[in-house]
Amino acid sequence: MSIGTANSTPAIAVRDLHKSFGKNEVLTGIDFHVDQGEVVCVIGPSGSGKSTLLRCVNRLEEPTSGTILIEGVDITDPETDLAAVRTRIGIVFQQFNLFPHLTVLRNLTLAQRRVKGRSKAEAEEVARRNLEKVGMAGRESAYPAQLSGGQQQRIAIARALSMDPDMMLFDEPTSALDPELVGDVLEVMRTLANEGMTMMVVTHEMGFAREVGDRLVFMDGGVVVEQGDPVEVLSNPQETRTRGFLSKVL
Ligand SMILES: Nc1ncnc2c1ncn2[C@@H]1O[C@H](COP(=O)(O)OP(=O)(O)OP(=O)(O)O)[C@@H](O)[C@H]1O
Ligand SMILES: [Mg+2]
């Protein structure tokens, strides 16, 4: 961002976030942040609210209460231009959500043209650059069904990158993949992290969290139970709930 103070403003700042589905309070007071250029991995048991938190960050879910600032802009404020803020956030889900009837190239250019107003030539140039980055150059005219899950996920990452986001959110991007396809996707994410991309990564990949994450956040029961340096948290968890969870997954 062009504002001089931007680097000290967190990319994502969540304060006292609550989210209920009916009577089920899923997030019960989350304080969470991701600094610019930081890679924060989020772990925790199934149902602990990881996806709900990630989805609230983009207001795919409507928070019940609390504040969410994206680069200092309060997206819970009704005056905020949500669409504009969303263009700064790339999201990659477990399911790749590519358009099955469109080629790889069209999957990557569609939103660029509609949302960014780019010309066909410009959108295609950006698309090709990002396909190269995820190791999928040359597959422009393939259809999603002709690609492996890992390839489709890398296309989904390239599609998100083609919108020039300031930050990327990943919700278990490798958990739908056959084990032998996980590595290529993690490698792309590692490259992004090394390039300085701001990332929030919900993952079960503890190796990735340890090696690539700047900070590890453990959630349980709708709160952040513990967070810190990934190596520290994984090797020397302070909280009983963290120890219990890690003893099952490590
Ligand atoms: N749209 C919804 N409507 C009602 N309940 C929901 C909805 N989305 C999530 N929940 C509930 O919120 C709780 C937290 O779900 P969430 O998907 O955030 O967990 P998670 O930590 O991402 O779990 P997992 O590791 O299995 O992905 C669960 O009890 C879930 O059933
Ligand atoms: Mg989830």
mmCIF file with all atom_site columns, C-alpha atoms and ligand atoms in Angstrom, residues 19-22 24-27 44-55 61 94 171-172 202 204 219, ligand 1:
data_model
loop_
_atom_site.group_PDB
_atom_site.id
_atom_site.type_symbol
_atom_site.label_atom_id
_atom_site.label_alt_id
_atom_site.label_comp_id
_atom_site.label_asym_id
_atom_site.label_entity_id
_atom_site.label_seq_id
_atom_site.pdbx_PDB_ins_code
_atom_site.Cartn_x
_atom_site.Cartn_y
_atom_site.Cartn_z
_atom_site.occupancy
_atom_site.B_iso_or_equiv
_atom_site.pdbx_formal_charge
_atom_site.auth_seq_id
_atom_site.auth_comp_id
_atom_site.auth_asym_id
_atom_site.auth_atom_id
_atom_site.pdbx_PDB_model_num
ATOM   1  C CA  . LYS A 1 19  ? -19.702 -15.697 15.668 1.00 0.00 ? 19  LYS A CA  1
ATOM   2  C CA  . SER A 1 20  ? -22.815 -17.733 16.348 1.00 0.00 ? 20  SER A CA  1
ATOM   3  C CA  . PHE A 1 21  ? -24.790 -19.991 14.085 1.00 0.00 ? 21  PHE A CA  1
ATOM   4  C CA  . GLY A 1 22  ? -28.173 -19.928 15.784 1.00 0.00 ? 22  GLY A CA  1
ATOM   5  C CA  . ASN A 1 24  ? -24.151 -22.398 18.571 1.00 0.00 ? 24  ASN A CA  1
ATOM   6  C CA  . GLU A 1 25  ? -21.443 -19.877 19.453 1.00 0.00 ? 25  GLU A CA  1
ATOM   7  C CA  . VAL A 1 26  ? -18.560 -21.009 17.298 1.00 0.00 ? 26  VAL A CA  1
ATOM   8  C CA  . LEU A 1 27  ? -16.133 -18.139 17.877 1.00 0.00 ? 27  LEU A CA  1
ATOM   9  C CA  . GLY A 1 44  ? -6.730  -26.965 15.892 1.00 0.00 ? 44  GLY A CA  1
ATOM   10 C CA  . PRO A 1 45  ? -9.248  -29.781 16.147 1.00 0.00 ? 45  PRO A CA  1
ATOM   11 C CA  . SER A 1 46  ? -12.120 -30.212 13.747 1.00 0.00 ? 46  SER A CA  1
ATOM   12 C CA  . GLY A 1 47  ? -14.955 -27.877 14.632 1.00 0.00 ? 47  GLY A CA  1
ATOM   13 C CA  . SER A 1 48  ? -12.755 -25.463 16.596 1.00 0.00 ? 48  SER A CA  1
ATOM   14 C CA  . GLY A 1 49  ? -13.714 -22.583 14.296 1.00 0.00 ? 49  GLY A CA  1
ATOM   15 C CA  . LYS A 1 50  ? -10.668 -22.260 12.041 1.00 0.00 ? 50  LYS A CA  1
ATOM   16 C CA  . SER A 1 51  ? -12.628 -22.034 8.795  1.00 0.00 ? 51  SER A CA  1
ATOM   17 C CA  . THR A 1 52  ? -15.190 -19.743 10.376 1.00 0.00 ? 52  THR A CA  1
ATOM   18 C CA  . LEU A 1 53  ? -12.427 -17.366 11.453 1.00 0.00 ? 53  LEU A CA  1
ATOM   19 C CA  . LEU A 1 54  ? -10.860 -17.422 8.005  1.00 0.00 ? 54  LEU A CA  1
ATOM   20 C CA  . ARG A 1 55  ? -14.218 -16.821 6.352  1.00 0.00 ? 55  ARG A CA  1
ATOM   21 C CA  . GLU A 1 61  ? -19.374 -15.120 7.175  1.00 0.00 ? 61  GLU A CA  1
ATOM   22 C CA  . GLN A 1 94  ? -9.702  -27.205 0.107  1.00 0.00 ? 94  GLN A CA  1
ATOM   23 C CA  . ASP A 1 171 ? -8.071  -23.129 4.207  1.00 0.00 ? 171 ASP A CA  1
ATOM   24 C CA  . GLU A 1 172 ? -6.550  -26.607 4.278  1.00 0.00 ? 172 GLU A CA  1
ATOM   25 C CA  . VAL A 1 202 ? -5.227  -23.167 8.132  1.00 0.00 ? 202 VAL A CA  1
ATOM   26 C CA  . HIS A 1 204 ? -2.792  -29.917 9.221  1.00 0.00 ? 204 HIS A CA  1
ATOM   27 C CA  . MET A 1 219 ? -7.418  -22.762 18.272 1.00 0.00 ? 219 MET A CA  1
HETATM 28 N N1  . LIG B 2 .   ? -22.767 -22.262 7.922  1.00 0.00 ? 1   LIG B N1  1
HETATM 29 C C1  . LIG B 2 .   ? -22.855 -22.874 9.116  1.00 0.00 ? 1   LIG B C1  1
HETATM 30 N N2  . LIG B 2 .   ? -24.026 -23.070 9.728  1.00 0.00 ? 1   LIG B N2  1
HETATM 31 C C2  . LIG B 2 .   ? -24.107 -23.651 10.943 1.00 0.00 ? 1   LIG B C2  1
HETATM 32 N N3  . LIG B 2 .   ? -23.039 -24.090 11.620 1.00 0.00 ? 1   LIG B N3  1
HETATM 33 C C3  . LIG B 2 .   ? -21.830 -23.923 11.062 1.00 0.00 ? 1   LIG B C3  1
HETATM 34 C C4  . LIG B 2 .   ? -21.657 -23.311 9.784  1.00 0.00 ? 1   LIG B C4  1
HETATM 35 N N4  . LIG B 2 .   ? -20.339 -23.291 9.488  1.00 0.00 ? 1   LIG B N4  1
HETATM 36 C C5  . LIG B 2 .   ? -19.729 -23.871 10.535 1.00 0.00 ? 1   LIG B C5  1
HETATM 37 N N5  . LIG B 2 .   ? -20.596 -24.256 11.480 1.00 0.00 ? 1   LIG B N5  1
HETATM 38 C C6  . LIG B 2 .   ? -20.257 -24.884 12.758 1.00 0.00 ? 1   LIG B C6  1
HETATM 39 O O1  . LIG B 2 .   ? -19.243 -24.138 13.371 1.00 0.00 ? 1   LIG B O1  1
HETATM 40 C C7  . LIG B 2 .   ? -18.307 -24.971 14.042 1.00 0.00 ? 1   LIG B C7  1
HETATM 41 C C8  . LIG B 2 .   ? -16.927 -24.630 13.579 1.00 0.00 ? 1   LIG B C8  1
HETATM 42 O O2  . LIG B 2 .   ? -16.795 -24.986 12.215 1.00 0.00 ? 1   LIG B O2  1
HETATM 43 P P1  . LIG B 2 .   ? -15.518 -24.676 11.359 1.00 0.00 ? 1   LIG B P1  1
HETATM 44 O O3  . LIG B 2 .   ? -15.805 -25.142 9.996  1.00 0.00 ? 1   LIG B O3  1
HETATM 45 O O4  . LIG B 2 .   ? -15.106 -23.251 11.536 1.00 0.00 ? 1   LIG B O4  1
HETATM 46 O O5  . LIG B 2 .   ? -14.434 -25.606 12.074 1.00 0.00 ? 1   LIG B O5  1
HETATM 47 P P2  . LIG B 2 .   ? -12.965 -25.979 11.600 1.00 0.00 ? 1   LIG B P2  1
HETATM 48 O O6  . LIG B 2 .   ? -12.062 -25.697 12.762 1.00 0.00 ? 1   LIG B O6  1
HETATM 49 O O7  . LIG B 2 .   ? -12.646 -25.326 10.319 1.00 0.00 ? 1   LIG B O7  1
HETATM 50 O O8  . LIG B 2 .   ? -13.067 -27.571 11.438 1.00 0.00 ? 1   LIG B O8  1
HETATM 51 P P3  . LIG B 2 .   ? -12.365 -28.561 10.354 1.00 0.00 ? 1   LIG B P3  1
HETATM 52 O O9  . LIG B 2 .   ? -10.969 -28.813 10.862 1.00 0.00 ? 1   LIG B O9  1
HETATM 53 O O10 . LIG B 2 .   ? -13.190 -29.793 10.396 1.00 0.00 ? 1   LIG B O10 1
HETATM 54 O O11 . LIG B 2 .   ? -12.388 -27.881 9.027  1.00 0.00 ? 1   LIG B O11 1
HETATM 55 C C9  . LIG B 2 .   ? -18.743 -26.398 13.781 1.00 0.00 ? 1   LIG B C9  1
HETATM 56 O O12 . LIG B 2 .   ? -19.458 -26.830 14.896 1.00 0.00 ? 1   LIG B O12 1
HETATM 57 C C10 . LIG B 2 .   ? -19.653 -26.267 12.576 1.00 0.00 ? 1   LIG B C10 1
HETATM 58 O O13 . LIG B 2 .   ? -20.633 -27.260 12.590 1.00 0.00 ? 1   LIG B O13 1
#
